[in-house]
Tab-separated table of C-alpha atoms (C1' of nucleotides) in Angstrom:
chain	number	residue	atom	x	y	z
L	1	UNK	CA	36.288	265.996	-19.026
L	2	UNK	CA	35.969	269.358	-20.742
L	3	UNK	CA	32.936	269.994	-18.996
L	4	UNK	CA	34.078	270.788	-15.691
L	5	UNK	CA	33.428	274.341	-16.482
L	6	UNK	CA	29.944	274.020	-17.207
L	7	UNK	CA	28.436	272.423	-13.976
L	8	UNK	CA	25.988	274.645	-12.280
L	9	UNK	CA	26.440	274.489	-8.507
L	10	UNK	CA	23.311	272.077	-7.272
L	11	UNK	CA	22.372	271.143	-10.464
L	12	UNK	CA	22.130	267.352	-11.463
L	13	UNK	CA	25.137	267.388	-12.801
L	14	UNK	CA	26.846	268.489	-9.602
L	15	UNK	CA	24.993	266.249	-7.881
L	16	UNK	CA	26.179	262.866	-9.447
L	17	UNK	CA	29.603	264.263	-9.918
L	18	UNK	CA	29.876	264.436	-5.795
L	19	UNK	CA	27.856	261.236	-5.583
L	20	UNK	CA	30.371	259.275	-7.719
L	21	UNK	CA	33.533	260.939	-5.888
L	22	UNK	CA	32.491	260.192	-3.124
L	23	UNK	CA	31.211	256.408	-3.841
L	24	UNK	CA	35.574	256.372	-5.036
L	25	UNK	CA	36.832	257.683	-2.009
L	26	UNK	CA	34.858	255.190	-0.169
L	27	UNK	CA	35.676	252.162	-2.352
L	28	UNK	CA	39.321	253.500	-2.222
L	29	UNK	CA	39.318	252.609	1.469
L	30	UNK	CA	37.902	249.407	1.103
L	31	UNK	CA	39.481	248.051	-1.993
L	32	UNK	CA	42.387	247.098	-3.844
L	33	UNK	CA	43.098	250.129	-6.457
L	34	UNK	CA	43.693	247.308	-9.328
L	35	UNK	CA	40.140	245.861	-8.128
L	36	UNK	CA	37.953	248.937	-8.794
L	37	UNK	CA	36.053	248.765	-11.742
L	38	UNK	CA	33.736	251.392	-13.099
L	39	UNK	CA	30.312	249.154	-12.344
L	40	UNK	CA	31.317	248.853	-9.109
L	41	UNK	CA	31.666	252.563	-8.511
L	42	UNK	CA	28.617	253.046	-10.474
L	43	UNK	CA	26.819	250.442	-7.798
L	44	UNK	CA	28.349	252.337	-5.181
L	45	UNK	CA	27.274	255.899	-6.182
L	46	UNK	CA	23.725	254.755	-7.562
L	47	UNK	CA	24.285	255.814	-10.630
L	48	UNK	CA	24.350	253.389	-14.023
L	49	UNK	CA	27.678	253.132	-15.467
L	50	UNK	CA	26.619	254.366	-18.598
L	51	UNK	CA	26.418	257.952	-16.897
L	52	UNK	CA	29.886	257.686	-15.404
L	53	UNK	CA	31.452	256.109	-19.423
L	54	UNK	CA	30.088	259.020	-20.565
L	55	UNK	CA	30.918	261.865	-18.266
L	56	UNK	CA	34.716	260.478	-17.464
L	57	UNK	CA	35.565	258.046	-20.366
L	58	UNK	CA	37.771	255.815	-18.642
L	59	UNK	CA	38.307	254.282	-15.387
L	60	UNK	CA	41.729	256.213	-14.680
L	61	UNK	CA	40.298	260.322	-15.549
L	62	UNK	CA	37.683	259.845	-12.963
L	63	UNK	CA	40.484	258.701	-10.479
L	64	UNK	CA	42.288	261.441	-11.820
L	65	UNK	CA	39.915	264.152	-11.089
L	66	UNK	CA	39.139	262.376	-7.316
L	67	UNK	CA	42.569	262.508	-6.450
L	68	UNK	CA	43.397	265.944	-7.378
L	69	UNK	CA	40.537	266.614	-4.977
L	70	UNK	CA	42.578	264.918	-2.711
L	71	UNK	CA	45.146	266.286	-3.370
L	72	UNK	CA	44.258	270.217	-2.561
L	73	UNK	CA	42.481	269.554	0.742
L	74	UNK	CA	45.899	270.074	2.638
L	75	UNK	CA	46.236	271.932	5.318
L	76	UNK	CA	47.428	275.610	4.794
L	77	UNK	CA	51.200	276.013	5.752
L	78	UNK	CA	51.955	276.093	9.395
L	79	UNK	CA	53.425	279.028	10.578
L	80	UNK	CA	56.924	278.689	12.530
L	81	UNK	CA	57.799	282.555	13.003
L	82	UNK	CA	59.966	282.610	9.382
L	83	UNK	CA	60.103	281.841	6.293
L	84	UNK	CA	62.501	278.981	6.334
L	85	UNK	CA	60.927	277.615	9.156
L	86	UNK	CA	57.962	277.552	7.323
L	87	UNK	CA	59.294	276.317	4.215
L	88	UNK	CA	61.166	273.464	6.145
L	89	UNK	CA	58.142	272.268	7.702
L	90	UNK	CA	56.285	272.255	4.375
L	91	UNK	CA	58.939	270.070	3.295
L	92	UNK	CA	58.739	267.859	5.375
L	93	UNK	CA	54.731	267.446	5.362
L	94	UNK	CA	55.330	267.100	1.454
L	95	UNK	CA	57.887	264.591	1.371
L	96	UNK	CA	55.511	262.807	4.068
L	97	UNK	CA	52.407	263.036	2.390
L	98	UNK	CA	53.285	262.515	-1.402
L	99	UNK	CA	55.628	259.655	-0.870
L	100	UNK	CA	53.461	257.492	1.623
L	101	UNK	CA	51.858	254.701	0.077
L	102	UNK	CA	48.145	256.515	-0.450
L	103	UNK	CA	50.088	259.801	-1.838
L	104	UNK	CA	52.035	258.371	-4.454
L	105	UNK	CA	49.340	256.465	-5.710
L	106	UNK	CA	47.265	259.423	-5.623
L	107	UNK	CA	50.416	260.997	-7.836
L	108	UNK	CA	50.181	257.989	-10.042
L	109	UNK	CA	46.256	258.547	-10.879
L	110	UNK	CA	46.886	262.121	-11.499
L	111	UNK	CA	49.751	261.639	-14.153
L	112	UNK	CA	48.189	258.385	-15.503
L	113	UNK	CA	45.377	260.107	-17.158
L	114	UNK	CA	45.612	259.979	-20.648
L	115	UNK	CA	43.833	263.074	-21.597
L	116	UNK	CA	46.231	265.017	-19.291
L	117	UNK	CA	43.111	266.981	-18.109
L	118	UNK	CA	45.069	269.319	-16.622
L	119	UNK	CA	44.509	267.923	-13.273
L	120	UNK	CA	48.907	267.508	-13.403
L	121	UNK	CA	49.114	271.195	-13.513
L	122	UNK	CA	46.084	271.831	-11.289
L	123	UNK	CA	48.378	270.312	-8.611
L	124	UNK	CA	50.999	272.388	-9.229
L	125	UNK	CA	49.200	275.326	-9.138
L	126	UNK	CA	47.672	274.306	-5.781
L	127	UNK	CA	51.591	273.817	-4.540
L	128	UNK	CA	52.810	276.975	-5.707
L	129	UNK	CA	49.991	278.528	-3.919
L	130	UNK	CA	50.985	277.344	-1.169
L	131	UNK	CA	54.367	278.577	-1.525
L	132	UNK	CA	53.613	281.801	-2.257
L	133	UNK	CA	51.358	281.600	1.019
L	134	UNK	CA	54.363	281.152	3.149
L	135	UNK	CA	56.327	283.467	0.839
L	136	UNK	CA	54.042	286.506	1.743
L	137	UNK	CA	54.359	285.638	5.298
L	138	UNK	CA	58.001	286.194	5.212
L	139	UNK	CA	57.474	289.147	3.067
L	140	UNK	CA	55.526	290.813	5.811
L	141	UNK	CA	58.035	289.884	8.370
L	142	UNK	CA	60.149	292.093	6.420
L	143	UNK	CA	62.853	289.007	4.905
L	144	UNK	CA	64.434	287.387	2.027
L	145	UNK	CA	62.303	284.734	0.316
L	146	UNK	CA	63.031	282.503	-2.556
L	147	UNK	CA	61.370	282.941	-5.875
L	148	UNK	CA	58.251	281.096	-6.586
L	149	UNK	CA	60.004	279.157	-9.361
L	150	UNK	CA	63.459	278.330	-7.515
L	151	UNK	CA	61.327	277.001	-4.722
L	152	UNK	CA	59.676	274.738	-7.318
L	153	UNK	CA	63.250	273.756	-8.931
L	154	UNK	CA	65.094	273.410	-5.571
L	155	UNK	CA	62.318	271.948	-3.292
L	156	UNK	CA	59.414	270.449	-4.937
L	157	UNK	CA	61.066	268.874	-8.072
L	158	UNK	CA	64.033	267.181	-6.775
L	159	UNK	CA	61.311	265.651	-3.970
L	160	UNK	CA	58.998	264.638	-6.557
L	161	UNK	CA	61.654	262.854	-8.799
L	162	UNK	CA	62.866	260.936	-5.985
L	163	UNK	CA	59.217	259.718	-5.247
L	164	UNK	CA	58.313	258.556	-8.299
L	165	UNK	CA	61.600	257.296	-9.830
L	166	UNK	CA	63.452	256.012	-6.616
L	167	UNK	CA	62.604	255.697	-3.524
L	168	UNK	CA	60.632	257.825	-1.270
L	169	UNK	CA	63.170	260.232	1.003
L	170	UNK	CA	62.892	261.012	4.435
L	171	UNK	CA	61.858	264.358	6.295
L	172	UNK	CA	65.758	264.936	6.663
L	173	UNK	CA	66.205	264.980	2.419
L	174	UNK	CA	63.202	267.879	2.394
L	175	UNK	CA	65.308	270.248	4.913
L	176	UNK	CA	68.381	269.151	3.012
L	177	UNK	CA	67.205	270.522	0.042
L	178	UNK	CA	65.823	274.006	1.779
L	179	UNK	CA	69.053	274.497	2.891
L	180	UNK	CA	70.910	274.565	-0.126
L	181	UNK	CA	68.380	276.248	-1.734
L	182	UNK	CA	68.637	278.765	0.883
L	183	UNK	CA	72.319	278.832	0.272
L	184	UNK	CA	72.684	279.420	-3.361
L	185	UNK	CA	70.105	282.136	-2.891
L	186	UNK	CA	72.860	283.617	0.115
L	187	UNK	CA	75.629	283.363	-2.561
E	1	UNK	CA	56.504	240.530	-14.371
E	2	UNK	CA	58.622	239.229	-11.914
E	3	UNK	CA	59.923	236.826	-14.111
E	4	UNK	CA	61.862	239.060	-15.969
E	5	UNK	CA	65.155	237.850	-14.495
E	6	UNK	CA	64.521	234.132	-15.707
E	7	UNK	CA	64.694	234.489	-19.227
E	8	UNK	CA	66.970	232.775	-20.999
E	9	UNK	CA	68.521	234.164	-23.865
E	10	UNK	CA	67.697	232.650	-27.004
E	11	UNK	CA	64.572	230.663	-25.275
E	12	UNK	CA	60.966	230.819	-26.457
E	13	UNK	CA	60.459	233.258	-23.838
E	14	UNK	CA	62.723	235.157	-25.072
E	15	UNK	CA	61.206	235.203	-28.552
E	16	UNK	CA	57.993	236.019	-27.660
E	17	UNK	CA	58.593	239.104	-25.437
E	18	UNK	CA	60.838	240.060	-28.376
E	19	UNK	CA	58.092	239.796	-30.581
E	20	UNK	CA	55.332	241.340	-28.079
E	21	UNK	CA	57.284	243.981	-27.890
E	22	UNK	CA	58.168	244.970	-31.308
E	23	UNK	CA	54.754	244.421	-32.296
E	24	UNK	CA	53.948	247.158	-29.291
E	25	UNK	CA	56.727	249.332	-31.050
E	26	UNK	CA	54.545	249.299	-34.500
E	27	UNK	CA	51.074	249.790	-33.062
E	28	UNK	CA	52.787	252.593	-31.095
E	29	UNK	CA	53.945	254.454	-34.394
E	30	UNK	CA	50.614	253.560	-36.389
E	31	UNK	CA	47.855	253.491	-33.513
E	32	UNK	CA	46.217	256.020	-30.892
E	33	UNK	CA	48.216	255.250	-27.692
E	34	UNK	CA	44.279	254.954	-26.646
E	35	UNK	CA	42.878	252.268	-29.322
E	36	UNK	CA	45.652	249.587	-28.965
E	37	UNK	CA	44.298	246.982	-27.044
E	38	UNK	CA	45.952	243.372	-25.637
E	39	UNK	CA	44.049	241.544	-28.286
E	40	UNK	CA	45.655	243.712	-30.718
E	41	UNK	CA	49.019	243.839	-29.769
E	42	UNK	CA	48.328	239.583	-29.916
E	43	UNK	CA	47.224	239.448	-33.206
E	44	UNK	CA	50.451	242.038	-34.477
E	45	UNK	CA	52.641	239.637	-32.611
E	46	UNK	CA	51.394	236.598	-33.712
E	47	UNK	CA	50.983	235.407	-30.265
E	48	UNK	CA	47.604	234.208	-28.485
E	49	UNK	CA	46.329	237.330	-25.833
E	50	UNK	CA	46.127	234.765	-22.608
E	51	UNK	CA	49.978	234.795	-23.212
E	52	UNK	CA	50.221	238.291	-22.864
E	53	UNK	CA	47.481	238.630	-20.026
E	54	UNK	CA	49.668	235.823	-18.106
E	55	UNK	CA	52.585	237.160	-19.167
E	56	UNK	CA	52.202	240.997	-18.274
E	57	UNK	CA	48.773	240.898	-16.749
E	58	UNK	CA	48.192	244.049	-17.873
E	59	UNK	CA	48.359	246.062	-20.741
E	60	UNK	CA	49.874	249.453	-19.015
E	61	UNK	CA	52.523	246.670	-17.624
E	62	UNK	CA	53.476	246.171	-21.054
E	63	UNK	CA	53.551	249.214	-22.539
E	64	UNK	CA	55.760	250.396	-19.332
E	65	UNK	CA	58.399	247.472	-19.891
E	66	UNK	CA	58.531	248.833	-23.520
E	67	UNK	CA	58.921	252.528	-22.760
E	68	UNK	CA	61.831	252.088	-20.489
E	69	UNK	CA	62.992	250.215	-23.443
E	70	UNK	CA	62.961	252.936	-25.415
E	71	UNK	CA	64.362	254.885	-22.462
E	72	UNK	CA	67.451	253.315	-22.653
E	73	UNK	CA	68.060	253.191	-25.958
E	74	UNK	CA	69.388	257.170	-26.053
E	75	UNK	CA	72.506	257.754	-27.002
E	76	UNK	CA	75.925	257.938	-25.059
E	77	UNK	CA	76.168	261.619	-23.820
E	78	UNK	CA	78.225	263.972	-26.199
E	79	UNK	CA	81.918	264.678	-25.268
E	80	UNK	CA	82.071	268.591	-25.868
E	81	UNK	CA	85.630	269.339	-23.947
E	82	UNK	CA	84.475	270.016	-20.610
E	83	UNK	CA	82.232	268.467	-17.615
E	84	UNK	CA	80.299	271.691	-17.547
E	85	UNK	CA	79.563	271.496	-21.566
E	86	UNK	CA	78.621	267.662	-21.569
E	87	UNK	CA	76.235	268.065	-18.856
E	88	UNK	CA	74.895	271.169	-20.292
E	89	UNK	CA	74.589	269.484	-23.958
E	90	UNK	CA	72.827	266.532	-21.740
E	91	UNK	CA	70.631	268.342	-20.187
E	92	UNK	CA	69.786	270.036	-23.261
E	93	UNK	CA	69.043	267.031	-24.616
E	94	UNK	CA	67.030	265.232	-22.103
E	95	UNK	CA	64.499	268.431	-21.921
E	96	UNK	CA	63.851	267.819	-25.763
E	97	UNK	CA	63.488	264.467	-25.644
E	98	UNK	CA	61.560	263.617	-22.315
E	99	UNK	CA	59.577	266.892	-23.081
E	100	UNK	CA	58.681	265.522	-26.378
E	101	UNK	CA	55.111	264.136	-26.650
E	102	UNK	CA	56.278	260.806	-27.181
E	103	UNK	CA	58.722	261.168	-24.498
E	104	UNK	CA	56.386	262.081	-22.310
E	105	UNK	CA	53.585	259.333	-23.478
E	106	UNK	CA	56.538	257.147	-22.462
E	107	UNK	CA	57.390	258.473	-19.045
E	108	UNK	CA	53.389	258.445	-17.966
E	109	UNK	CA	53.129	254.666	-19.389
E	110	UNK	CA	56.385	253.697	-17.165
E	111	UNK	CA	54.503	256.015	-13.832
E	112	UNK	CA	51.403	254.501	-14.536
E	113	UNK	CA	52.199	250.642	-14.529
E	114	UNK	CA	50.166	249.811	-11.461
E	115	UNK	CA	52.915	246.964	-9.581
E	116	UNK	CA	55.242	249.141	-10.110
E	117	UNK	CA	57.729	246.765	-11.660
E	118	UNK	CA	60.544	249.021	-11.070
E	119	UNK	CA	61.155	250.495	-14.362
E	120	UNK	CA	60.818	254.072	-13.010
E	121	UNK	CA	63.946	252.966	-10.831
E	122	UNK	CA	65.710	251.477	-13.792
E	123	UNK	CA	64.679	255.177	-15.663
E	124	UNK	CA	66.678	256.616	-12.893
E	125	UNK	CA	69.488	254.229	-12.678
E	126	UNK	CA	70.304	254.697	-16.535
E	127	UNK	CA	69.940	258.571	-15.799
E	128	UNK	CA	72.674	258.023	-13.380
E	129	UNK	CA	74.711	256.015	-15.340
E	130	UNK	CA	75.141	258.441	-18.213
E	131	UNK	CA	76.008	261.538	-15.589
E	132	UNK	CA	78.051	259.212	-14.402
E	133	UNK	CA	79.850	259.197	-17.690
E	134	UNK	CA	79.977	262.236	-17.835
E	135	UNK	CA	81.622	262.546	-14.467
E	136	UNK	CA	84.016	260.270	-15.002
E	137	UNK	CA	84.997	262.109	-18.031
E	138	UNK	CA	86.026	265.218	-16.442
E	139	UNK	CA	87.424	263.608	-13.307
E	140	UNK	CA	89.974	262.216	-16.107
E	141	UNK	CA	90.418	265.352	-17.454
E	142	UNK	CA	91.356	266.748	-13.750
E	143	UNK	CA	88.283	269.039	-13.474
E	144	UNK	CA	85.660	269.159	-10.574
E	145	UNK	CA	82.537	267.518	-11.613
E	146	UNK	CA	79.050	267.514	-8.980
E	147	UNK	CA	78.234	264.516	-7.111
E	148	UNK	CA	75.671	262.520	-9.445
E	149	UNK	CA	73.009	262.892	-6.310
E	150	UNK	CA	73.500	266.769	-6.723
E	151	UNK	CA	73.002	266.653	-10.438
E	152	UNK	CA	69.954	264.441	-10.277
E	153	UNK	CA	68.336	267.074	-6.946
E	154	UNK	CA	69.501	270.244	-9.305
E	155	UNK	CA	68.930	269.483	-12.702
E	156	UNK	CA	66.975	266.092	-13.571
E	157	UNK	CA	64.453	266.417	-10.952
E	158	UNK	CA	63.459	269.868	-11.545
E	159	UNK	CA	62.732	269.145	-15.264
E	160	UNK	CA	61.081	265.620	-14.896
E	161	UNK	CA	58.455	268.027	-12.723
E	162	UNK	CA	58.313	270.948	-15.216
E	163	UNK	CA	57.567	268.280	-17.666
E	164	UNK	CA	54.914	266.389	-15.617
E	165	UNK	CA	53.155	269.464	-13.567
E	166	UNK	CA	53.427	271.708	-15.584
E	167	UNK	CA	55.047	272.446	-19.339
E	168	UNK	CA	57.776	270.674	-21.315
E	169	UNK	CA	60.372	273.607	-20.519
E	170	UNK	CA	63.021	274.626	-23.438
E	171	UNK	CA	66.920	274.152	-23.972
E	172	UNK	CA	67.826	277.398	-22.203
E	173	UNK	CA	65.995	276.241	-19.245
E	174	UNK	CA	67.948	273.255	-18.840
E	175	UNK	CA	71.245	274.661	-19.491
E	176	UNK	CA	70.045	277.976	-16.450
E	177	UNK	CA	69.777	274.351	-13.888
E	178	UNK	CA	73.154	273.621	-15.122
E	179	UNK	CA	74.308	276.951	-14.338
E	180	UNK	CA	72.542	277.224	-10.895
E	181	UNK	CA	74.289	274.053	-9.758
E	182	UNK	CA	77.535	275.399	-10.583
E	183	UNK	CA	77.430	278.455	-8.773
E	184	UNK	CA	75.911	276.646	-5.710
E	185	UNK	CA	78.853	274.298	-5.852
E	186	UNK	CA	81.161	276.455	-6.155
E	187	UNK	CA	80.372	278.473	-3.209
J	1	DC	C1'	2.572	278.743	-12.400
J	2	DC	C1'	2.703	276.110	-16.631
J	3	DT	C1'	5.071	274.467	-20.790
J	4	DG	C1'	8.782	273.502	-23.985
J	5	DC	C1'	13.489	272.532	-24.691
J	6	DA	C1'	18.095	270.896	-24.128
J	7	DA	C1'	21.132	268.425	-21.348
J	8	DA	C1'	22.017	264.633	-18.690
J	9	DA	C1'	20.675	260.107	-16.752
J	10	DG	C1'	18.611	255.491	-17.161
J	11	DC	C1'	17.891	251.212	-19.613
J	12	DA	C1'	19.119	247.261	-22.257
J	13	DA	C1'	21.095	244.976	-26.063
J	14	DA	C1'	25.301	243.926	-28.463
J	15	DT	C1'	30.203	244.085	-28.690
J	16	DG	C1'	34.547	242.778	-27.473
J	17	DA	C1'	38.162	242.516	-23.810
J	18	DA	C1'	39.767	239.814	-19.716
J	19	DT	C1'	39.950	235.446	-17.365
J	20	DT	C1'	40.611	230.586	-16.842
J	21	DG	C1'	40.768	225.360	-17.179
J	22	DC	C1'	42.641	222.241	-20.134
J	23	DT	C1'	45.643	220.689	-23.984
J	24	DT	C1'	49.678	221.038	-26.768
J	25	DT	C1'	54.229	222.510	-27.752
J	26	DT	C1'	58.964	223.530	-26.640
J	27	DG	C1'	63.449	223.325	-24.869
J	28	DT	C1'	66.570	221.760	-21.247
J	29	DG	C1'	68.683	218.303	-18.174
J	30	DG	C1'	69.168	213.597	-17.224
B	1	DC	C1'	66.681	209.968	-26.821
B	2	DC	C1'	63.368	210.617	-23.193
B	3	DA	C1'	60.977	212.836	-19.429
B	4	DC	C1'	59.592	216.823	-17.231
B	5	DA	C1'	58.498	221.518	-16.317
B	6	DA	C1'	57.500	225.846	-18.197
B	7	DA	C1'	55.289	228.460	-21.409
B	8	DA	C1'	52.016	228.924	-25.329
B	9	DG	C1'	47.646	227.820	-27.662
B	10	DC	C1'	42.734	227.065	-27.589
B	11	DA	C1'	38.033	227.893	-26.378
B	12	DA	C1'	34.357	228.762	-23.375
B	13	DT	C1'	32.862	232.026	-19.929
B	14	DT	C1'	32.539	236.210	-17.549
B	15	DC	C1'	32.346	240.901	-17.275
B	16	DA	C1'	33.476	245.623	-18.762
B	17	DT	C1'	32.461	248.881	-22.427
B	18	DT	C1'	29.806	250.971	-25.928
B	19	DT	C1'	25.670	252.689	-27.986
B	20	DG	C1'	20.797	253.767	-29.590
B	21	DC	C1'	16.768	254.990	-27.591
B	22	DT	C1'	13.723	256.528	-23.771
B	23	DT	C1'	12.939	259.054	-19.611
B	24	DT	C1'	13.879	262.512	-16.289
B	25	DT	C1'	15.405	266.945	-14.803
B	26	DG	C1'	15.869	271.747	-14.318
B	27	DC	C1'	16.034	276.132	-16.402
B	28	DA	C1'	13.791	279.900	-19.454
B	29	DG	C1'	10.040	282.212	-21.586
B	30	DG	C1'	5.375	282.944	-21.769
DNA sequence: CCTGCAAAAGCAAATGAATTGCTTTTGTGG
DNA sequence: CCACAAAAGCAATTCATTTGCTTTTGCAGG
């Protein structure tokens, strides 16, 4: 999928491409992820499969791309009244939402995709946004906020490695991991 | 491929899945991770494809099974004199070779196997094991070494997501997560 | 507005992978 | 040595994938 860049906004192209997300994100709710096939999504989107072979190549960059979709329609970072706050209850809503059943495999698609189409770091961009949304909160309230990148180190990496290669943790691993980030920072 | 536990040694079972997967191992080193197909890996094996379909039902099951293979098959971690120095030389080392393009073709074939099957747990388990080593190492030697939990939250995690999200980080990276986890402990 | 052009979608045939019922082989336990 | 169960082979069938060609679409220039 190089041609991301290149859709014009209500164009055909645009068109189909929300036509065929879409027809995913309903057969996602209604079907086994091992049972989707590329016809069916075609059937589903009213499109011929042909179009969606050549616009997405394979089966698992198309889920790729929907779940990345997915993926950034979070909800912007509560506000507690600081920064920790903040950054605990992202935590936790990470943890919760990446390691539930729908979120990991939502992780899975993303990484799974051959091509690596970038959608990997898209997500991480989209996270460190989000970061640096609660970090310029707390700048405003005049404190001390972690770096972008020891957030990313201390918070998010840790929780992602525990998703995909153990088991997923609990709300009280996420705060955990705040507070010793918060505590080498102290030091 | 639940029925990993119930081979015997020696068996045909045995010899085929030996054969399967050394045949994967060649096509690997010769083929597009893209091209190689079931039927392909059959006829390099010398095996009929329904035994692989029944066998590992899929082909991303297989090629999972065969990259955590691989995984394991790292060497024991370097005794440099100290805890610090081993898990900084291991650290180094497990940046270069996870962040590797084949190392990282083989940790997106063990995400992406669709059941599951528990190699990304057996991943982490070996990680453990050889910080364990490590560990156990300098507790002989009488020195303070970080619980294996804190080593996997403050150094393995954070790479496995620089090398997923984002980009395969360098040496110096690695041995700064070292450092960080050292001054955090200590304090 | 109309017309031409390039890009994308549809169609359909052909290719080859996945699935499955049945048969044969293999190795272990009686 | 024999019987039995598990796994492998075989072959026919189904279904996904690929591809050449045709049709549609939407934008640009006249």
């Amino acid at each position: 999928m190089e041609l991301r860049g290149g859709i014009r906004p209500g164009g055909r192209s645009a068109r189909v491409q929300a036509s065929v997300h879409a027809a995913v994100g309903r057969l996602l709710a209604r079907e086994t992820r091992a049972s989707i096939t590329i016809p069916m999504i075609a059937a589903e989107a009213g499109v011929t499969p042909s179009t969606i072979y050549r616009r997405w190549g394979e089966l698992q960059e198309l889920l790729s791309d929907v779940a990345v979709e997915r993926f950034r329609a979070d909800t912007p970072p509560a506000d507690t009244g600081s920064g920790r706050g903040d950054l605990e209850a992202w935590a936790e809503q990470y943890v919760e939402e990446m390691g539930s059943a729908p979120g990991l495999a939502m992780i899975r698609d993303i990484i799974a995709a051959q091509s690596g189409s970038g959608n990997a770091t898209r997500c991480c961009t989209i996270t460190r946004a989000q970061i640096e949304e609660i970090g310029a909160r707390a700048s405003a309230r005049g404190e001390r906020f972690p770096d972008t990148d020891a957030v990313i180190d201390g918070v998010v990496g840790p929780i992602m490695y525990r998703i995909l290669f153990w088991e997923s943790p609990d709300a009280e691993y996420g705060r955990g991991l705040v507070a010793r980030l918060y505590a080498g920072e102290a030091g």
